[in-house]
Short mmCIF file of C-alpha atoms in Angstrom, two decimals:
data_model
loop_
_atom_site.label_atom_id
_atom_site.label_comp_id
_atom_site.label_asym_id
_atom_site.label_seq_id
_atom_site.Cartn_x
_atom_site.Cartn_y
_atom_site.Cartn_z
CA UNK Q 85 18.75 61.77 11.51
CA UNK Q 86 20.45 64.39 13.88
CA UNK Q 87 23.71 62.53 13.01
CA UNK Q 88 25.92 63.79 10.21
CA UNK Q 89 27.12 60.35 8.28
CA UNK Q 90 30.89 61.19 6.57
CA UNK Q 91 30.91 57.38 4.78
CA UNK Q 92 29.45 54.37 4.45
CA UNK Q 93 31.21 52.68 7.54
CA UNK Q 94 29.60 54.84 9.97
CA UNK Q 95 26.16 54.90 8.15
CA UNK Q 96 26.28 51.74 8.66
CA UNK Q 97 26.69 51.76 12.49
CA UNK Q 98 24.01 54.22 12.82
CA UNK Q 99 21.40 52.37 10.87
CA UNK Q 100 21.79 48.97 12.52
CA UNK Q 101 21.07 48.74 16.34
CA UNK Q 102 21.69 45.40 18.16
CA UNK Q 103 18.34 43.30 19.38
CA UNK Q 104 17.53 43.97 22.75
CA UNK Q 105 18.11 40.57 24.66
CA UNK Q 106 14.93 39.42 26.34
CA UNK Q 107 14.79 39.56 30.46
CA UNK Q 108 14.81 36.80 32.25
CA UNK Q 109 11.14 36.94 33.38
CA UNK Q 110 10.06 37.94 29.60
CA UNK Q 111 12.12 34.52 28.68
CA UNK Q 112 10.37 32.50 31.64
CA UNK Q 113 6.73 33.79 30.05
CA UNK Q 114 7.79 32.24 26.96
CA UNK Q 115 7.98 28.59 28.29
CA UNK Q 116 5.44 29.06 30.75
CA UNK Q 117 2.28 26.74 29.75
CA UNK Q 118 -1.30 29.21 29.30
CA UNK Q 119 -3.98 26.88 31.39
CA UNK Q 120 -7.32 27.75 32.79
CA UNK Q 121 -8.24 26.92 36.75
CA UNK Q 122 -9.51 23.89 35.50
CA UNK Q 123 -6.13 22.87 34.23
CA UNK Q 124 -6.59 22.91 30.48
CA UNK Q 125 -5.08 24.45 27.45
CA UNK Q 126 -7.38 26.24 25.29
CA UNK Q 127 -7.21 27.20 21.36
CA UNK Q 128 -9.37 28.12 18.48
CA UNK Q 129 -8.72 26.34 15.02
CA UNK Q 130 -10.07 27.56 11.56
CA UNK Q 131 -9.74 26.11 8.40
CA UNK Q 132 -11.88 26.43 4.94
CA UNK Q 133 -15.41 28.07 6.82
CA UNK Q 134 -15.32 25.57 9.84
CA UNK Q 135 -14.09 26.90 13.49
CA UNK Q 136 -12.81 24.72 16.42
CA UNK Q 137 -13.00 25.35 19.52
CA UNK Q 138 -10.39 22.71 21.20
CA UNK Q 139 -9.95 21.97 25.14
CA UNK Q 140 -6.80 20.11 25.89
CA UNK Q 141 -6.16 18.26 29.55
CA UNK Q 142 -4.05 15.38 30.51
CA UNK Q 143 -6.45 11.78 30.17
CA UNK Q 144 -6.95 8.40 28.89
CA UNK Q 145 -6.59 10.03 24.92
CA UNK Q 146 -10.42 10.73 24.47
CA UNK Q 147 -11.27 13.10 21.67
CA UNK Q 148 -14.79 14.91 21.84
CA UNK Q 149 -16.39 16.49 18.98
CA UNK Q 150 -19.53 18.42 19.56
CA UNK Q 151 -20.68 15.75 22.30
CA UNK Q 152 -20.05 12.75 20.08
CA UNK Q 153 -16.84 10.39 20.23
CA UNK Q 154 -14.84 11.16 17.09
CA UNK Q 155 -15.27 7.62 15.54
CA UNK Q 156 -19.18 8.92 15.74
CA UNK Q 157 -18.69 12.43 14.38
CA UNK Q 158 -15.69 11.89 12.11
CA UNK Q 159 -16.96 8.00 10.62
CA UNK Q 160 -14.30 8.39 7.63
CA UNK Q 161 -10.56 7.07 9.27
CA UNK Q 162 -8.99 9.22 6.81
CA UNK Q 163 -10.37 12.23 8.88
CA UNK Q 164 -9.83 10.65 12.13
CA UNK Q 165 -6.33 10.31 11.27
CA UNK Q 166 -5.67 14.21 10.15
CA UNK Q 167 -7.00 14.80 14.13
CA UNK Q 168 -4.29 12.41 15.39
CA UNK Q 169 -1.54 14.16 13.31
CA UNK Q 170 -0.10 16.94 15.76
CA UNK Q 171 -0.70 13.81 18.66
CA UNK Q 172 1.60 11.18 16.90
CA UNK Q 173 4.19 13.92 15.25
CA UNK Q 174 4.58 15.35 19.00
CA UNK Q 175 4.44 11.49 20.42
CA UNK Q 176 1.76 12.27 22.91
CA UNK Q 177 -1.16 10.29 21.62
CA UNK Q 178 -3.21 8.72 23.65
CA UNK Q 179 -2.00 11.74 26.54
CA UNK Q 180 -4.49 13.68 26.75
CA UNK Q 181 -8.19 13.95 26.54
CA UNK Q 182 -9.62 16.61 24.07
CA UNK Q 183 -12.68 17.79 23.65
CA UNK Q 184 -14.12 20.33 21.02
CA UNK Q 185 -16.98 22.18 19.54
CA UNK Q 186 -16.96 22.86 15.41
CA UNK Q 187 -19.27 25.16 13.75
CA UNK Q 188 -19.33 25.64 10.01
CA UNK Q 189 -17.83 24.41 6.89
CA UNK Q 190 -18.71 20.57 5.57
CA UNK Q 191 -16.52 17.45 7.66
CA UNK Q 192 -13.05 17.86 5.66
CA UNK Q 193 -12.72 21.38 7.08
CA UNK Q 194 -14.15 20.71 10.06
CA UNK Q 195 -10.94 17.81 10.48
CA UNK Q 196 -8.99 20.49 9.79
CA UNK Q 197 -9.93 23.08 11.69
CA UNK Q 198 -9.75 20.53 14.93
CA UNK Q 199 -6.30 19.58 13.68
CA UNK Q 200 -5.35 23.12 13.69
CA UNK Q 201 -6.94 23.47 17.14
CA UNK Q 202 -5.32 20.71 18.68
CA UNK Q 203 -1.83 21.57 17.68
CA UNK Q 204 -2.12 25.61 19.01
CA UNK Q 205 -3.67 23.78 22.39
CA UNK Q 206 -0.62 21.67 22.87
CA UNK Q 207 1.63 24.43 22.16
CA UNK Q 208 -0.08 26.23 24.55
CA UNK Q 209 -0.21 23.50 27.61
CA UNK Q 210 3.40 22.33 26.47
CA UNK Q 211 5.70 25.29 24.91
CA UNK Q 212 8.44 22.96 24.26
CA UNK Q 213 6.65 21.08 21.39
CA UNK Q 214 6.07 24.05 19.59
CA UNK Q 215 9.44 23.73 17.12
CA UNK Q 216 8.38 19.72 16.12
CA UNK Q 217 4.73 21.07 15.25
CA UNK Q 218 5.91 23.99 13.35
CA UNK Q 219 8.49 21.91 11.26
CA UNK Q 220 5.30 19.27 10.45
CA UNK Q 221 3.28 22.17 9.50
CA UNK Q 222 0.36 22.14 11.62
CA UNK Q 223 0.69 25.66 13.56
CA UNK Q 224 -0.01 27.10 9.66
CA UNK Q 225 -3.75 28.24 9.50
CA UNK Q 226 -4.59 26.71 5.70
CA UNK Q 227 -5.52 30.29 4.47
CA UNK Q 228 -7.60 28.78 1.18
CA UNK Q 229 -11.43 29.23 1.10
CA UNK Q 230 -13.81 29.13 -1.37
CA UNK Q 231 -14.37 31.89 -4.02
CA UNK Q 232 -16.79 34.51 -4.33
CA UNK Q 233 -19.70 34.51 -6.81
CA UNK Q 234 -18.91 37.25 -9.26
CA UNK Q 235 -22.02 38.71 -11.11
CA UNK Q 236 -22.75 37.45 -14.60
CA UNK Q 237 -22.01 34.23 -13.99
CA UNK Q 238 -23.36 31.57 -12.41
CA UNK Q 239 -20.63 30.30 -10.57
CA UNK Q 240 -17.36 31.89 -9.42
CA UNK Q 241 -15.39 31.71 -12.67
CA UNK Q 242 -18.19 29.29 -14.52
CA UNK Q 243 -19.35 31.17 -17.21
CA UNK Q 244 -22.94 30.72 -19.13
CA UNK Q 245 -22.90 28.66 -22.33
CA UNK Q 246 -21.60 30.30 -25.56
CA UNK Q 247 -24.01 30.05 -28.68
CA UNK Q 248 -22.75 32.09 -31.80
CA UNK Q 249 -26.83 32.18 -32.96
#
């Protein structure tokens, strides 16, 4: 602070500098979709201990999980329809073909973690969706997992049975 302040007016036109507008090529990146030479938007989705790996490219509306069709892999339509989610809120189901590889974690995180996937790869081949899958929520990473084991117990808060003798 080099600047000698005499009141609180003038602190308070030293303290607060305007935002720096973006350029026009910085603004252009923004909306600019992130493909690979084969034409497809990649993105990696997590959720509970499962990761996605999701491939997004313009098709019939195929979704591939770990080589299997995902009425195969995901038999339980309440999971199939948590993979559809970011497809029907951004009206582009049955678009695009997407196929994905899922390590970890039990089915219900798994679901997740491709519905996290899907939504980053759509935001990635088509910028402009980006607000309608924020406001529904699926660009949030679910950040709850499973506890820890402490020691001296057998579970992560279970304790051992109490006997007073």
């Amino acid at each position: 602070m080099a600047e000698q302040v005499r009141d609180f007016s003038e602190l308070k036109t030293t303290l607060i500098k305007a935002p720096v507008p973006p350029t026009p090529v910085e603004a252009a990146d923004e909306n600019k979709a992130k493909l690979d030479k084969q034409g497809r938007a990649y993105a990696t989705g997590k959720r509970k201990d499962a990761v996605a790996r999701v491939w997004v490219k313009p098709g019939s509306g195929r979704i591939t999980v770990n080589g299997k069709d995902e009425k195969e892999y995901f038999a339980r339509p309440v999971l199939r329809m948590i993979l559809r989610q970011p497809l029907v809120a951004a009206a582009r189901d049955g678009q695009f073909d997407i196929v994905c590889t899922v390590l970890g974690g039990g089915l219900s995180g798994q679901a997740g973690a491709v519905r996290h996937g899907i939504s980053k790869a759509l935001t990635y081949y088509e910028p402009n969706l980006r607000p309608v899958l924020k406001q529904g929520g699926f660009l949030t990473r679910d950040p709850r997992t499973v506890e820890r084991k402490k020691y001296g117990r057998p579970k992560a808060r279970r304790s051992f049975q109490f006997s007073k003798r």
